[in-house]
Short mmCIF file of C-alpha atoms in Angstrom, two decimals:
data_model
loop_
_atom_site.label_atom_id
_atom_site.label_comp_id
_atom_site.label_asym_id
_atom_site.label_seq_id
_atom_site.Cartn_x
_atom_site.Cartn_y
_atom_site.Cartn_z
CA UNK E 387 173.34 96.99 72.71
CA UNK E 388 170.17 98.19 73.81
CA UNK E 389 169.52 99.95 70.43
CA UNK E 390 169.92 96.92 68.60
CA UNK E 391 167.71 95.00 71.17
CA UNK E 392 165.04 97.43 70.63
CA UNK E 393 165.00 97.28 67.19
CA UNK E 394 164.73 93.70 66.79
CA UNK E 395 162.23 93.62 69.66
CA UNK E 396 160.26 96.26 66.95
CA UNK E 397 161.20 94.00 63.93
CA UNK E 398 159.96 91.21 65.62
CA UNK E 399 156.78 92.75 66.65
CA UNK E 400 156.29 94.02 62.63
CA UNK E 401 156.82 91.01 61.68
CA UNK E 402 153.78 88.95 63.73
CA UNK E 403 152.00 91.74 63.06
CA UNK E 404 151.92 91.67 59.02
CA UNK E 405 152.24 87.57 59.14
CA UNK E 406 148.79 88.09 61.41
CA UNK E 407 147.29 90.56 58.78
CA UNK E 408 148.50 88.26 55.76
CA UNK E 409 146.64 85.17 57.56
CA UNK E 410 143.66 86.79 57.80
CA UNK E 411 143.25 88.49 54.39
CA UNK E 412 144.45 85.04 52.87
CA UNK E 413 141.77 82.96 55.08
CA UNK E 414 139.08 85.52 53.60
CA UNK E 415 140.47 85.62 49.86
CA UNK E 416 139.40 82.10 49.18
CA UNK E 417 135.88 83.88 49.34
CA UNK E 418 133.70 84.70 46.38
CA UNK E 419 130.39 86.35 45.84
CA UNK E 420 127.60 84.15 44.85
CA UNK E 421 124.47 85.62 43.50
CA UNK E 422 121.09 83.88 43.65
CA UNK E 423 119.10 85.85 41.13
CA UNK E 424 116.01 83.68 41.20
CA UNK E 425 115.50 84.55 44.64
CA UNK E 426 117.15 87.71 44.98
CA UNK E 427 119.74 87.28 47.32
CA UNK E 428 123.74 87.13 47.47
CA UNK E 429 126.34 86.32 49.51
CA UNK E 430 130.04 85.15 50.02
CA UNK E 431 130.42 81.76 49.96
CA UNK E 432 133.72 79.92 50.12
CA UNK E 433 135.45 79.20 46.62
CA UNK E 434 135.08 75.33 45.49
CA UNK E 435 131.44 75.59 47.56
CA UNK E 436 128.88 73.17 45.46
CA UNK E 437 125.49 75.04 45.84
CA UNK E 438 122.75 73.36 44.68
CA UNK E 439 118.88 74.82 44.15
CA UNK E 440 116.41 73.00 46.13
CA UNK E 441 112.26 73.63 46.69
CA UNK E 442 111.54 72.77 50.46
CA UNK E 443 107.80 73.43 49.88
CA UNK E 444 105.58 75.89 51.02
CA UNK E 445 106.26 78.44 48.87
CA UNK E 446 110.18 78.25 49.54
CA UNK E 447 113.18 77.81 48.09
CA UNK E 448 116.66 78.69 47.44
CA UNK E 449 120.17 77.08 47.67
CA UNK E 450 122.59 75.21 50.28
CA UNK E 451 125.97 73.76 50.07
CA UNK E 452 129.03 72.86 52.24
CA UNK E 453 132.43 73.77 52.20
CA UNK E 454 134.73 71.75 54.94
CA UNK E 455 132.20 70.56 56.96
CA UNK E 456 130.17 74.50 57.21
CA UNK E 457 126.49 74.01 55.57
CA UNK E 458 125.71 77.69 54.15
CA UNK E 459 122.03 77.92 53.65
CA UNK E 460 120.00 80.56 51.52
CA UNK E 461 116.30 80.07 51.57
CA UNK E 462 113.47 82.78 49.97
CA UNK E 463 109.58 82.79 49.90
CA UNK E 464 108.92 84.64 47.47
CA UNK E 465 105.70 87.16 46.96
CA UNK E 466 103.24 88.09 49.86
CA UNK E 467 105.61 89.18 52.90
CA UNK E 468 104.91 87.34 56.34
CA UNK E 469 105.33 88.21 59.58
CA UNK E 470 109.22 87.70 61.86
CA UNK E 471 106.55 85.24 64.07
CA UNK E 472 105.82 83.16 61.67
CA UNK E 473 109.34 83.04 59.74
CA UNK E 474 110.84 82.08 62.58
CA UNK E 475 108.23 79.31 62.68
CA UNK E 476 109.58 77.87 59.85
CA UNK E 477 112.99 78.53 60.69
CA UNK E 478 112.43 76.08 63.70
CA UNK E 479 110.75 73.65 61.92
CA UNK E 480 113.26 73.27 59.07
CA UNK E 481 116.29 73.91 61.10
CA UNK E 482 115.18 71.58 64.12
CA UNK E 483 116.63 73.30 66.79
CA UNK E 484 114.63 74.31 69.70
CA UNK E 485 113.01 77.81 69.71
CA UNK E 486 114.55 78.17 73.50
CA UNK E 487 118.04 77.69 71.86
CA UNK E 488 117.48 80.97 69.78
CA UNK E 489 119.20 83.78 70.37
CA UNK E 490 118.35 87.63 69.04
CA UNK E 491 121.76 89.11 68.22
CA UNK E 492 120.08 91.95 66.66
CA UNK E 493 117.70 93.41 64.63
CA UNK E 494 118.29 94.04 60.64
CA UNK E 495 116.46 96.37 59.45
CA UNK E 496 116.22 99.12 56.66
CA UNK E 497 120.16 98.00 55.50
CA UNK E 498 121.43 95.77 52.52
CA UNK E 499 117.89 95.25 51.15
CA UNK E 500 116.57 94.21 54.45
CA UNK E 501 113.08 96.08 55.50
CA UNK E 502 113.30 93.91 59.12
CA UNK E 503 114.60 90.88 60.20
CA UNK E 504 116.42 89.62 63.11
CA UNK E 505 120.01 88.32 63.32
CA UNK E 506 120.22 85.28 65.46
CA UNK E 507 122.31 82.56 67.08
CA UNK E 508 121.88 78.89 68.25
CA UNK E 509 124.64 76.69 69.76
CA UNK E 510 122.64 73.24 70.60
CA UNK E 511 125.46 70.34 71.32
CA UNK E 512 127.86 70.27 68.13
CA UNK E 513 126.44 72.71 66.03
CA UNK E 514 126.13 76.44 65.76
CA UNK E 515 124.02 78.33 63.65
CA UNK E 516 124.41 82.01 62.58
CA UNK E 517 122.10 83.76 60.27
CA UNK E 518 119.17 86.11 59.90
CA UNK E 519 115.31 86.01 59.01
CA UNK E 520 112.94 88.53 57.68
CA UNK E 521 111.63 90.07 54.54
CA UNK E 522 113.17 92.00 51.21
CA UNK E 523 111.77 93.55 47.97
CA UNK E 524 111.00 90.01 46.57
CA UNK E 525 109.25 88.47 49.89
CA UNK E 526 110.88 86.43 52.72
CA UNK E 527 114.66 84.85 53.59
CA UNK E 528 116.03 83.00 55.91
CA UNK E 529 120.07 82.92 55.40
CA UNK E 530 122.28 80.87 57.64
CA UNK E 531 125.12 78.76 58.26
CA UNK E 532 125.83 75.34 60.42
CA UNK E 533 129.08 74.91 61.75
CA UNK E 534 130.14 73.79 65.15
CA UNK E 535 131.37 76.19 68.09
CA UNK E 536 134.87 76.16 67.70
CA UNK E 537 134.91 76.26 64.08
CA UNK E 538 132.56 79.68 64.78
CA UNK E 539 134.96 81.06 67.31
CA UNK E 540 138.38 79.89 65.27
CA UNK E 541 136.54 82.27 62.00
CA UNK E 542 134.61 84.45 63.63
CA UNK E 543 135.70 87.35 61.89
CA UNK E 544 135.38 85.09 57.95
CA UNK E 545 131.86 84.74 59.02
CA UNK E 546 131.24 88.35 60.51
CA UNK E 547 132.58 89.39 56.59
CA UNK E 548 129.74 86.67 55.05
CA UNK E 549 126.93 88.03 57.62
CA UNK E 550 128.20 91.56 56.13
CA UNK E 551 128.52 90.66 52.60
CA UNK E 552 124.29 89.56 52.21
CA UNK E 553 122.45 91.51 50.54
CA UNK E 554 118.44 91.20 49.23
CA UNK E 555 117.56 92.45 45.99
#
């Protein structure tokens, strides 16, 4: 009796265990890659997302879209390459959330086409943005995404993969 408790105890355990592993590689298979040649960037992006191209002035542009209620934001300046300072001006400006809300996860640089940048966080309220800033081959980016908290903390690990999958050309 104790055999056969043990190896349904076991069974059991396999069997959350590859349900868990199925969930996870299903919630990230709806992903695709989405290239932005004009402005030398690409990233996942959820399947079904409607991007659209957009100028924003200043010398920048690039592409948004949303996909259930996320807004997934790619943004380049392309040509002379400025300073972290003063993208992160912009970022502030366009974003309109407080520079105090910022927060430095780390910094990017010399990996996926990145020469530097910073990785950063803001939770203000309802939303949460995740992203990074800094320059490329081409000029500047500034690549992020606006969701709220929970929907961060419920996919943290969908939008670890789309932080991961960015890369400048």
């Amino acid at each position: 009796m104790t055999t056969q408790r043990t190896s349904r105890h076991i069974a059991s355990r396999f069997a959350v265990a590859l349900a868990a592993l199925l969930l996870s590689a299903t919630a990230f298979a709806d992903w695709k890659y989405y290239e932005a040649k004009k402005y030398g960037f690409s990233m996942l992006v959820p399947e079904g997302t409607k991007l659209a191209t957009r100028e924003w002035g200043g010398g920048w542009g690039g592409i948004s879209g949303t996909s259930e209620g996320v807004k997934f934001h790619g943004q380049a300046k392309l040509g002379a390459k400025e300073s972290n300072e003063d993208i992160e001006k912009y970022a502030v400006k366009l974003i309109g959330v407080p520079a105090g809300a910022w927060v430095k996860v780390e910094d990017n640089n010399n990996t996926r086409g990145w020469e530097r940048g910073a990785v950063f966080k803001a939770n203000v309220g309802s939303r949460l943005l995740f992203g990074m800033y800094g320059v490329g081959p081409k000029g500047n980016y500034l690549l992020y995404l606006d969701t709220t908290p929970g929907d961060y903390m419920d996919h943290k690990k969908d939008y670890d993969k789309w932080y991961e999958s960015i890369r400048l050309e």
